[in-house]
mmCIF file of C-alpha atoms and ligand atoms in Angstrom:
data_model
loop_
_atom_site.group_PDB
_atom_site.id
_atom_site.type_symbol
_atom_site.label_atom_id
_atom_site.label_comp_id
_atom_site.label_asym_id
_atom_site.label_seq_id
_atom_site.Cartn_x
_atom_site.Cartn_y
_atom_site.Cartn_z
ATOM 1 C CA MET G 228 120.013 86.929 68.650
ATOM 2 C CA ASP G 229 120.540 83.037 68.176
ATOM 3 C CA ASP G 230 124.302 82.876 69.486
ATOM 4 C CA ARG G 231 123.991 78.698 69.638
ATOM 5 C CA PRO G 232 127.629 77.912 69.004
ATOM 6 C CA SER G 233 128.208 76.769 65.494
ATOM 7 C CA ARG G 234 130.920 74.235 66.305
ATOM 8 C CA ARG G 235 131.017 71.810 69.035
ATOM 9 C CA PHE G 236 132.387 73.133 72.571
ATOM 10 C CA MET G 237 134.139 71.287 75.282
ATOM 11 C CA PRO G 238 130.733 70.397 78.313
ATOM 12 C CA ARG G 239 132.227 73.191 80.496
ATOM 13 C CA THR G 240 131.706 76.210 77.879
ATOM 14 C CA LEU G 241 128.066 74.447 77.060
ATOM 15 C CA ALA G 242 127.306 74.471 80.497
ATOM 16 C CA THR G 243 128.625 77.854 81.564
ATOM 17 C CA ARG G 244 126.844 79.220 78.566
ATOM 18 C CA ALA G 245 123.361 77.564 79.485
ATOM 19 C CA LEU G 246 122.217 77.549 75.942
ATOM 20 C CA GLY G 247 123.087 80.915 75.079
ATOM 21 C CA VAL G 248 121.342 84.449 75.321
ATOM 22 C CA GLY G 249 118.378 86.387 74.283
ATOM 23 C CA ARG G 250 116.611 83.223 73.269
ATOM 24 C CA PRO G 251 112.447 84.267 71.862
ATOM 25 C CA PRO G 252 110.239 83.871 75.070
ATOM 26 C CA SER G 253 107.816 81.421 75.235
ATOM 27 C CA THR G 254 104.029 81.631 74.891
ATOM 28 C CA ALA G 255 103.591 81.850 78.919
ATOM 29 C CA LEU G 256 100.908 83.578 80.362
ATOM 30 C CA THR G 257 102.826 84.231 83.844
ATOM 31 C CA PRO G 258 105.505 86.834 83.438
ATOM 32 C CA SER G 259 108.746 85.702 82.984
ATOM 33 C CA ILE G 260 111.725 86.558 85.388
ATOM 34 C CA ASP G 261 114.636 88.277 84.013
ATOM 35 C CA MET G 262 117.354 87.822 86.355
ATOM 36 C CA SER G 263 120.039 89.149 84.269
ATOM 37 C CA THR G 264 122.538 91.970 85.562
ATOM 38 C CA THR G 265 123.655 92.750 81.857
ATOM 39 C CA TYR G 266 122.414 92.383 78.462
ATOM 40 C CA ALA G 267 123.811 91.528 74.830
ATOM 41 C CA ARG G 268 124.527 94.291 72.646
ATOM 42 C CA ASP G 269 123.861 94.020 69.031
ATOM 43 C CA PRO G 270 125.753 93.097 65.992
ATOM 44 C CA ASP G 271 126.706 97.053 65.172
ATOM 45 C CA ASN G 272 127.549 97.532 68.805
ATOM 46 C CA GLY G 273 124.601 99.323 69.604
ATOM 47 C CA TYR G 274 121.833 98.440 72.326
ATOM 48 C CA SER G 275 118.866 98.769 70.466
ATOM 49 C CA SER G 276 116.871 96.631 73.078
ATOM 50 C CA GLY G 277 117.368 99.604 75.281
ATOM 51 C CA HIS G 278 118.516 96.945 77.850
ATOM 52 C CA VAL G 279 122.358 97.564 79.164
ATOM 53 C CA TYR G 280 122.849 96.829 82.990
ATOM 54 C CA GLY G 281 120.908 95.202 85.590
ATOM 55 C CA ARG G 282 120.830 98.429 88.091
ATOM 56 C CA LYS G 283 119.279 100.675 85.513
ATOM 57 C CA ASP G 284 117.186 98.561 83.118
ATOM 58 C CA ASN G 285 115.841 95.031 84.448
ATOM 59 C CA ALA G 286 113.236 94.149 82.391
ATOM 60 C CA THR G 287 111.135 92.585 85.188
ATOM 61 C CA VAL G 288 111.516 95.546 87.680
ATOM 62 C CA GLN G 289 110.236 97.737 84.720
ATOM 63 C CA GLN G 290 107.301 95.650 84.292
ATOM 64 C CA ALA G 291 106.532 96.096 87.732
ATOM 65 C CA GLU G 292 107.252 99.826 87.166
ATOM 66 C CA ARG G 293 105.136 100.208 84.148
ATOM 67 C CA GLN G 294 101.931 98.346 86.113
ATOM 68 C CA ILE G 295 102.499 100.704 88.899
ATOM 69 C CA ALA G 296 102.783 104.000 86.414
ATOM 70 C CA GLU G 297 99.174 102.521 85.290
ATOM 71 C CA LEU G 298 97.332 102.225 88.257
ATOM 72 C CA GLU G 299 98.505 106.166 89.314
ATOM 73 C CA HIS G 300 97.604 107.415 86.128
ATOM 74 C CA ALA G 301 101.334 108.542 85.959
ATOM 75 C CA ARG G 302 103.702 109.173 83.292
ATOM 76 C CA ASP G 303 106.340 107.138 84.895
ATOM 77 C CA ALA G 304 106.936 105.054 88.103
ATOM 78 C CA MET G 305 110.174 103.927 89.801
ATOM 79 C CA LEU G 306 110.525 101.372 92.326
ATOM 80 C CA PHE G 307 113.480 101.297 95.252
ATOM 81 C CA GLY G 308 114.570 98.916 97.736
ATOM 82 C CA SER G 309 112.359 100.237 100.496
ATOM 83 C CA GLY G 310 109.547 102.699 100.972
ATOM 84 C CA MET G 311 111.791 105.010 103.029
ATOM 85 C CA ALA G 312 114.507 104.571 100.168
ATOM 86 C CA ALA G 313 111.705 105.853 97.946
ATOM 87 C CA ALA G 314 110.950 108.770 100.026
ATOM 88 C CA ALA G 315 114.167 109.994 101.161
ATOM 89 C CA ALA G 316 115.183 110.183 97.231
ATOM 90 C CA VAL G 317 112.442 112.938 97.177
ATOM 91 C CA PHE G 318 113.622 114.383 100.170
ATOM 92 C CA VAL G 319 117.839 114.313 99.121
ATOM 93 C CA ALA G 320 117.146 115.260 95.624
ATOM 94 C CA LEU G 321 115.242 118.429 96.502
ATOM 95 C CA PRO G 322 117.735 121.675 96.670
ATOM 96 C CA PRO G 323 117.704 122.968 100.117
ATOM 97 C CA THR G 324 114.133 124.774 100.701
ATOM 98 C CA HIS G 325 111.347 124.676 103.236
ATOM 99 C CA ILE G 326 108.993 121.807 103.429
ATOM 100 C CA VAL G 327 105.777 121.441 104.865
ATOM 101 C CA ALA G 328 104.702 118.352 106.264
ATOM 102 C CA PRO G 329 101.916 116.509 108.494
ATOM 103 C CA ARG G 330 102.217 115.912 112.222
ATOM 104 C CA ASP G 331 100.460 112.853 111.821
ATOM 105 C CA MET G 332 102.477 110.758 109.932
ATOM 106 C CA TYR G 333 104.615 107.284 109.231
ATOM 107 C CA TRP G 334 106.829 107.795 112.478
ATOM 108 C CA GLY G 335 109.940 106.400 110.423
ATOM 109 C CA LEU G 336 109.541 108.997 107.751
ATOM 110 C CA ARG G 337 108.799 111.394 110.666
ATOM 111 C CA VAL G 338 112.065 110.756 112.346
ATOM 112 C CA TRP G 339 114.019 111.298 109.127
ATOM 113 C CA LEU G 340 112.426 114.803 108.438
ATOM 114 C CA LEU G 341 113.083 115.891 112.219
ATOM 115 C CA SER G 342 117.044 115.623 111.018
ATOM 116 C CA ALA G 343 116.383 117.145 107.493
ATOM 117 C CA HIS G 344 118.349 119.970 108.129
ATOM 118 C CA ARG G 345 121.435 117.633 107.246
ATOM 119 C CA TYR G 346 120.179 118.557 103.682
ATOM 120 C CA GLY G 347 119.588 122.135 104.030
ATOM 121 C CA HIS G 348 116.138 121.763 104.588
ATOM 122 C CA GLU G 349 113.664 123.258 107.008
ATOM 123 C CA VAL G 350 110.642 121.635 108.027
ATOM 124 C CA SER G 351 107.591 122.999 109.483
ATOM 125 C CA PHE G 352 104.797 120.225 111.068
ATOM 126 C CA VAL G 353 101.161 121.204 110.533
ATOM 127 C CA ASP G 354 97.941 119.721 111.207
ATOM 128 C CA MET G 355 97.470 118.846 107.256
ATOM 129 C CA SER G 356 93.363 118.349 107.636
ATOM 130 C CA ARG G 357 93.382 122.098 108.585
ATOM 131 C CA LEU G 358 94.171 124.160 105.759
ATOM 132 C CA ASP G 359 94.432 127.323 107.510
ATOM 133 C CA GLU G 360 97.268 125.870 109.406
ATOM 134 C CA VAL G 361 99.117 124.509 105.752
ATOM 135 C CA ARG G 362 97.886 128.350 104.390
ATOM 136 C CA SER G 363 100.004 129.948 107.233
ATOM 137 C CA ALA G 364 103.005 127.434 107.048
ATOM 138 C CA LEU G 365 103.478 128.197 103.485
ATOM 139 C CA ARG G 366 106.349 130.594 102.491
ATOM 140 C CA PRO G 367 105.400 131.672 98.743
ATOM 141 C CA GLY G 368 108.651 131.193 96.603
ATOM 142 C CA LYS G 369 110.635 129.764 99.792
ATOM 143 C CA THR G 370 108.617 126.468 100.409
ATOM 144 C CA GLY G 371 109.475 123.801 97.941
ATOM 145 C CA LEU G 372 107.532 120.559 98.968
ATOM 146 C CA ILE G 373 104.294 119.989 101.117
ATOM 147 C CA TRP G 374 104.462 115.931 101.916
ATOM 148 C CA ILE G 375 101.073 114.627 102.822
ATOM 149 C CA GLU G 376 100.025 111.265 103.762
ATOM 150 C CA THR G 377 96.072 110.149 103.467
ATOM 151 C CA PRO G 378 94.743 108.764 105.597
ATOM 152 C CA SER G 379 97.786 108.865 107.782
ATOM 153 C CA ASN G 380 98.927 106.734 110.045
ATOM 154 C CA PRO G 381 98.094 105.713 113.043
ATOM 155 C CA LEU G 382 95.304 108.146 113.450
ATOM 156 C CA TRP G 383 93.837 107.680 109.615
ATOM 157 C CA THR G 384 93.590 111.724 109.301
ATOM 158 C CA VAL G 385 92.332 112.688 106.173
ATOM 159 C CA THR G 386 94.133 115.586 104.078
ATOM 160 C CA ASP G 387 92.136 117.236 101.278
ATOM 161 C CA ILE G 388 94.664 116.513 98.373
ATOM 162 C CA SER G 389 93.407 119.027 95.866
ATOM 163 C CA ALA G 390 92.739 121.684 98.083
ATOM 164 C CA VAL G 391 96.236 121.319 99.374
ATOM 165 C CA ALA G 392 97.726 120.858 96.044
ATOM 166 C CA ASP G 393 96.152 124.015 95.147
ATOM 167 C CA LEU G 394 97.590 126.089 97.908
ATOM 168 C CA ALA G 395 100.989 124.394 96.989
ATOM 169 C CA HIS G 396 101.119 125.180 93.388
ATOM 170 C CA ARG G 397 99.862 128.652 94.161
ATOM 171 C CA ALA G 398 103.035 129.151 96.208
ATOM 172 C CA GLY G 399 105.404 127.537 93.771
ATOM 173 C CA ALA G 400 105.973 124.215 95.862
ATOM 174 C CA MET G 401 105.413 120.814 94.795
ATOM 175 C CA VAL G 402 103.021 118.156 96.372
ATOM 176 C CA CYS G 403 104.098 114.384 97.226
ATOM 177 C CA ALA G 404 101.564 111.947 98.595
ATOM 178 C CA ASP G 405 102.277 109.334 100.587
ATOM 179 C CA SER G 406 99.317 106.827 99.349
ATOM 180 C CA THR G 407 100.677 103.652 101.085
ATOM 181 C CA VAL G 408 97.763 103.307 102.891
ATOM 182 C CA ALA G 409 94.864 104.379 100.252
ATOM 183 C CA THR G 410 96.729 102.461 97.341
ATOM 184 C CA PRO G 411 95.790 103.457 93.509
ATOM 185 C CA VAL G 412 92.510 101.236 94.344
ATOM 186 C CA LEU G 413 91.091 103.887 96.489
ATOM 187 C CA THR G 414 92.830 107.084 95.273
ATOM 188 C CA ASN G 415 95.027 108.438 92.587
ATOM 189 C CA PRO G 416 97.008 111.529 94.340
ATOM 190 C CA LEU G 417 97.901 112.683 91.024
ATOM 191 C CA VAL G 418 94.482 112.846 89.236
ATOM 192 C CA PHE G 419 93.376 115.112 92.432
ATOM 193 C CA GLY G 420 96.663 117.251 91.426
ATOM 194 C CA ALA G 421 99.556 115.948 93.487
ATOM 195 C CA ASP G 422 102.665 115.919 91.417
ATOM 196 C CA ILE G 423 104.390 112.683 92.943
ATOM 197 C CA VAL G 424 103.038 110.010 94.548
ATOM 198 C CA MET G 425 104.924 107.642 96.970
ATOM 199 C CA HIS G 426 104.128 104.081 98.288
ATOM 200 C CA SER G 427 105.649 101.488 100.646
ATOM 201 C CA ALA G 428 105.238 98.692 98.298
ATOM 202 C CA THR G 429 105.963 96.774 101.235
ATOM 203 C CA LYS G 430 102.146 97.075 102.326
ATOM 204 C CA TYR G 431 99.363 96.665 99.948
ATOM 205 C CA LEU G 432 100.674 96.954 96.257
ATOM 206 C CA ASN G 433 102.757 93.585 96.995
ATOM 207 C CA GLY G 434 100.292 92.508 100.187
ATOM 208 C CA HIS G 435 101.851 89.261 101.081
ATOM 209 C CA SER G 436 104.051 89.995 103.728
ATOM 210 C CA ASP G 437 107.349 88.818 101.764
ATOM 211 C CA VAL G 438 108.957 91.673 99.831
ATOM 212 C CA VAL G 439 110.283 95.431 101.436
ATOM 213 C CA ALA G 440 110.309 98.067 98.290
ATOM 214 C CA GLY G 441 109.206 101.474 97.716
ATOM 215 C CA ALA G 442 107.622 103.177 95.023
ATOM 216 C CA LEU G 443 107.282 106.907 93.431
ATOM 217 C CA ALA G 444 105.093 107.924 90.455
ATOM 218 C CA SER G 445 105.007 110.946 88.894
ATOM 219 C CA ALA G 446 102.844 113.095 86.681
ATOM 220 C CA ASP G 447 105.090 114.525 84.647
ATOM 221 C CA ARG G 448 109.059 114.089 83.907
ATOM 222 C CA SER G 449 109.444 117.584 86.088
ATOM 223 C CA GLU G 450 112.983 118.547 86.864
ATOM 224 C CA LEU G 451 112.513 116.868 90.312
ATOM 225 C CA TRP G 452 111.817 113.746 89.003
ATOM 226 C CA LEU G 453 114.582 113.453 86.658
ATOM 227 C CA ARG G 454 116.964 114.511 89.343
ATOM 228 C CA ILE G 455 115.443 111.765 91.615
ATOM 229 C CA LYS G 456 116.118 109.242 88.764
ATOM 230 C CA ASP G 457 119.400 109.790 88.088
ATOM 231 C CA MET G 458 120.340 109.794 91.964
ATOM 232 C CA ARG G 459 118.313 105.895 92.048
ATOM 233 C CA ASP G 460 120.380 105.372 89.073
ATOM 234 C CA GLN G 461 123.835 106.394 90.175
ATOM 235 C CA GLN G 462 123.483 105.548 93.932
ATOM 236 C CA GLY G 463 121.707 102.346 93.129
ATOM 237 C CA ALA G 464 118.957 102.161 95.484
ATOM 238 C CA VAL G 465 116.826 99.839 93.300
ATOM 239 C CA LEU G 466 114.926 96.840 93.676
ATOM 240 C CA GLY G 467 116.283 93.398 93.196
ATOM 241 C CA SER G 468 114.469 91.435 89.999
ATOM 242 C CA PHE G 469 112.902 88.634 92.295
ATOM 243 C CA ASP G 470 111.317 91.085 94.915
ATOM 244 C CA ALA G 471 110.023 93.156 91.785
ATOM 245 C CA TRP G 472 108.404 89.605 90.227
ATOM 246 C CA LEU G 473 107.243 88.849 93.414
ATOM 247 C CA LEU G 474 105.575 92.499 93.565
ATOM 248 C CA THR G 475 104.197 92.070 90.003
ATOM 249 C CA ARG G 476 102.251 88.812 90.782
ATOM 250 C CA GLY G 477 100.720 90.633 94.327
ATOM 251 C CA LEU G 478 99.542 93.600 91.768
ATOM 252 C CA ARG G 479 97.445 91.483 89.863
ATOM 253 C CA THR G 480 95.321 90.780 92.814
ATOM 254 C CA LEU G 481 95.448 94.457 94.301
ATOM 255 C CA ASP G 482 92.072 95.539 93.321
ATOM 256 C CA LEU G 483 90.298 92.498 94.813
ATOM 257 C CA ARG G 484 92.317 92.346 98.089
ATOM 258 C CA VAL G 485 91.968 96.301 98.795
ATOM 259 C CA LYS G 486 88.061 95.983 98.643
ATOM 260 C CA GLU G 487 87.751 93.459 100.578
ATOM 261 C CA GLN G 488 89.556 94.404 103.205
ATOM 262 C CA SER G 489 88.318 97.798 102.760
ATOM 263 C CA ARG G 490 84.614 96.041 103.143
ATOM 264 C CA SER G 491 85.867 93.791 106.373
ATOM 265 C CA ALA G 492 87.405 97.084 107.997
ATOM 266 C CA ALA G 493 84.181 98.989 107.389
ATOM 267 C CA LEU G 494 82.349 96.146 109.300
ATOM 268 C CA ILE G 495 84.579 95.496 111.880
ATOM 269 C CA ALA G 496 84.678 99.352 112.441
ATOM 270 C CA GLU G 497 80.941 99.522 112.798
ATOM 271 C CA ARG G 498 80.724 96.592 115.259
ATOM 272 C CA LEU G 499 83.225 97.747 117.675
ATOM 273 C CA LEU G 500 81.423 101.251 118.073
ATOM 274 C CA GLY G 501 79.442 100.307 120.687
ATOM 275 C CA HIS G 502 81.837 98.292 122.927
ATOM 276 C CA PRO G 503 82.318 99.146 126.618
ATOM 277 C CA ALA G 504 85.868 98.660 126.546
ATOM 278 C CA VAL G 505 86.277 100.781 123.443
ATOM 279 C CA GLY G 506 86.897 104.777 123.715
ATOM 280 C CA ALA G 507 86.659 105.439 120.168
ATOM 281 C CA VAL G 508 87.070 103.765 116.933
ATOM 282 C CA LEU G 509 89.076 105.895 113.870
ATOM 283 C CA TYR G 510 88.281 104.959 110.814
ATOM 284 C CA PRO G 511 87.575 107.327 107.771
ATOM 285 C CA GLY G 512 84.799 105.125 106.533
ATOM 286 C CA LEU G 513 82.486 106.243 110.039
ATOM 287 C CA PRO G 514 80.254 109.109 109.506
ATOM 288 C CA ASP G 515 81.604 110.999 112.615
ATOM 289 C CA HIS G 516 85.315 110.649 111.536
ATOM 290 C CA PRO G 517 86.391 114.247 111.322
ATOM 291 C CA GLY G 518 87.772 113.571 107.425
ATOM 292 C CA HIS G 519 84.885 111.457 106.557
ATOM 293 C CA ALA G 520 82.920 114.011 103.547
ATOM 294 C CA ILE G 521 86.514 114.395 102.155
ATOM 295 C CA ALA G 522 87.099 110.417 101.955
ATOM 296 C CA ALA G 523 84.194 110.075 100.382
ATOM 297 C CA ARG G 524 84.952 112.044 97.571
ATOM 298 C CA GLN G 525 88.519 111.201 97.350
ATOM 299 C CA MET G 526 88.207 107.402 97.779
ATOM 300 C CA PRO G 527 85.333 106.093 95.897
ATOM 301 C CA ASN G 528 85.964 102.338 96.323
ATOM 302 C CA GLY G 529 86.092 101.784 99.716
ATOM 303 C CA PHE G 530 87.907 103.579 102.989
ATOM 304 C CA GLY G 531 90.642 101.564 103.329
ATOM 305 C CA GLY G 532 91.424 98.092 105.469
ATOM 306 C CA MET G 533 93.393 100.421 108.464
ATOM 307 C CA LEU G 534 91.485 101.051 111.807
ATOM 308 C CA SER G 535 92.591 102.219 115.431
ATOM 309 C CA LEU G 536 90.808 101.549 118.349
ATOM 310 C CA ARG G 537 91.567 103.725 121.511
ATOM 311 C CA LEU G 538 90.832 101.810 124.576
ATOM 312 C CA ARG G 539 88.884 103.249 127.853
ATOM 313 C CA GLY G 540 91.831 101.326 129.846
ATOM 314 C CA GLY G 541 94.668 103.302 128.508
ATOM 315 C CA ALA G 542 97.903 101.865 127.600
ATOM 316 C CA ALA G 543 97.822 98.857 129.573
ATOM 317 C CA ALA G 544 94.516 97.235 128.342
ATOM 318 C CA ALA G 545 95.794 98.054 124.593
ATOM 319 C CA ILE G 546 98.263 95.402 125.289
ATOM 320 C CA THR G 547 96.526 93.201 126.987
ATOM 321 C CA ALA G 548 94.062 93.214 124.322
ATOM 322 C CA ALA G 549 96.474 92.626 121.721
ATOM 323 C CA ALA G 550 98.366 90.016 123.503
ATOM 324 C CA GLN G 551 94.632 88.132 124.438
ATOM 325 C CA VAL G 552 93.430 87.744 120.563
ATOM 326 C CA GLN G 553 94.368 84.493 119.076
ATOM 327 C CA LEU G 554 93.540 85.197 115.195
ATOM 328 C CA TRP G 555 95.150 88.592 114.427
ATOM 329 C CA ARG G 556 98.805 88.451 114.792
ATOM 330 C CA ARG G 557 100.654 90.717 116.852
ATOM 331 C CA ALA G 558 103.226 92.255 114.853
ATOM 332 C CA THR G 559 104.179 95.621 112.962
ATOM 333 C CA SER G 560 103.689 96.753 109.137
ATOM 334 C CA PHE G 561 100.278 96.268 107.344
ATOM 335 C CA GLY G 562 98.618 95.648 104.080
ATOM 336 C CA GLY G 563 99.533 91.893 103.544
ATOM 337 C CA ILE G 564 96.523 89.190 103.676
ATOM 338 C CA GLU G 565 96.881 88.251 107.365
ATOM 339 C CA SER G 566 95.124 90.462 109.731
ATOM 340 C CA LEU G 567 98.095 92.145 112.439
ATOM 341 C CA VAL G 568 97.311 93.925 115.224
ATOM 342 C CA GLU G 569 99.784 96.580 117.150
ATOM 343 C CA HIS G 570 100.100 98.815 119.957
ATOM 344 C CA ARG G 571 101.844 101.259 117.877
ATOM 345 C CA ALA G 572 103.188 103.604 120.700
ATOM 346 C CA SER G 573 105.505 100.415 121.623
ATOM 347 C CA ILE G 574 106.936 100.360 118.211
ATOM 348 C CA GLU G 575 107.291 103.943 118.111
ATOM 349 C CA GLY G 576 109.151 104.691 121.311
ATOM 350 C CA GLU G 577 110.201 107.802 123.072
ATOM 351 C CA GLY G 578 109.074 111.286 121.588
ATOM 352 C CA SER G 579 105.871 109.252 119.663
ATOM 353 C CA PRO G 580 103.137 111.627 119.104
ATOM 354 C CA CYS G 581 100.663 108.341 118.808
ATOM 355 C CA PRO G 582 98.294 108.187 121.731
ATOM 356 C CA ASP G 583 99.579 105.067 124.265
ATOM 357 C CA ASP G 584 96.198 103.888 124.294
ATOM 358 C CA LEU G 585 95.686 103.064 120.489
ATOM 359 C CA LEU G 586 96.093 99.432 119.142
ATOM 360 C CA ARG G 587 96.483 100.066 115.168
ATOM 361 C CA LEU G 588 94.596 97.460 112.940
ATOM 362 C CA SER G 589 95.647 96.235 109.539
ATOM 363 C CA VAL G 590 92.848 93.963 108.286
ATOM 364 C CA GLY G 591 93.273 90.749 105.967
ATOM 365 C CA LEU G 592 91.487 88.531 103.907
ATOM 366 C CA GLU G 593 90.079 86.412 106.967
ATOM 367 C CA ASP G 594 86.707 85.778 107.140
ATOM 368 C CA PRO G 595 85.579 89.377 108.983
ATOM 369 C CA ASN G 596 83.117 87.749 111.517
ATOM 370 C CA ASP G 597 85.790 85.571 112.401
ATOM 371 C CA LEU G 598 88.094 88.669 112.987
ATOM 372 C CA TYR G 599 85.418 90.662 114.682
ATOM 373 C CA ARG G 600 84.567 87.472 117.031
ATOM 374 C CA ASP G 601 88.120 87.207 117.849
ATOM 375 C CA LEU G 602 88.555 90.926 119.066
ATOM 376 C CA ALA G 603 85.285 90.903 120.420
ATOM 377 C CA ASP G 604 86.076 88.126 122.592
ATOM 378 C CA SER G 605 89.606 89.896 123.841
ATOM 379 C CA LEU G 606 87.756 92.974 124.622
ATOM 380 C CA ASP G 607 85.080 91.211 126.444
ATOM 381 C CA LEU G 608 87.978 89.761 128.750
ATOM 382 C CA LEU G 609 89.154 93.413 129.660
ATOM 383 C CA THR G 610 85.438 94.449 130.761
ATOM 384 C CA ARG G 611 85.481 91.646 133.440
ATOM 385 C CA MET G 612 89.197 92.091 134.584
HETATM 386 C C1 PLP V 129 105.668 101.314 106.051
HETATM 387 C C2 PLP V 129 105.739 102.819 105.529
HETATM 388 C C3 PLP V 129 106.646 103.519 104.757
HETATM 389 C C4 PLP V 129 108.124 103.057 104.767
HETATM 390 O O1 PLP V 129 108.184 102.079 104.136
HETATM 391 P P1 PLP V 129 109.259 100.491 103.906
HETATM 392 O O2 PLP V 129 108.645 99.855 102.674
HETATM 393 O O3 PLP V 129 109.104 100.116 105.374
HETATM 394 O O4 PLP V 129 110.513 101.568 103.922
HETATM 395 C C5 PLP V 129 106.400 104.798 104.563
HETATM 396 N N1 PLP V 129 104.999 105.392 104.534
HETATM 397 C C6 PLP V 129 103.934 104.423 104.722
HETATM 398 C C7 PLP V 129 102.927 105.208 105.505
HETATM 399 C C8 PLP V 129 104.301 103.146 105.674
HETATM 400 O O5 PLP V 129 103.249 102.481 106.151
#
């Protein structure tokens, strides 16, 4: 390993070599970052370290993958350059098939699935909270995949993962769960029978709104999983090592962040319930939410940091309320430490199934009383208009 030169080289050579490679790590408590795109061969021409080239084997990326695999009780995890890249990898690796997907789901993925016929897939959209609809959409022997998202964006519809997994497996289909909103702190879809779990790591996993990344984790090394891995390694939709390092840092506080964000979201949801400007509060933690009982079983540590409000005054009131807040930032995305408010229909655009009176709230780590007061002040103004 020690390749310090045995004779004196010119300064330019010494500088280029940066004092050699493969030196033993220090006793640092903080993970070191491995920026290398290539790794040294052994004296016998082998690669005993397992690290050959940065696209496939970067050690910092692998460290974040191991963290995610542990958190999801998975055999293996894979990181991608974005959540969309992770999700698309599943659909593209799948041989042409019939897919059942939820009507209420992340908009970007819904748009992707609307043109999945390019890859030979046929997609049926169903209300995933209604098992009878799922059952009648399934074509035994023909359906290859059920895609679920729970709680789903932006209505927070809850899917019974074990019931859907049971239906899927009996029909010979696999289940992939987009668990971006639940995070591994609140739900482990693989434990409930899903085959693959997907995350936009851009959201809670990283948690600081400074990395775009995606993850997949699998219960086993299935044929589909190995195809996805080959595709990622060959097509190269990988995550950079610095982003992986930031993600590793974010993951270290995931549990604390998500539990606190869930507590704050529950408090804000309850306090907004009776507000005269608010027609409905959508949050799986509220007892009258249609998916509450399933969520209570599937999400034992909290109901998440996301909620939506439907305003009595319609789209205009929703947009005005978002414009009047001072503490909440008006932006898309979610899962960061700063609270965000968004008029969701505006960003989804034409053809969006999102109600236009809906405001999506991502609860951050500010004091929940400050967050509530700021929203309530804005809503109070509406009722006086
Ligand atoms: C953001 C998001 C995605 C897409 O992830 P990117 O990292 O933005 O590519 C997929 N699913 C859900 C539920 C999301 O919120």
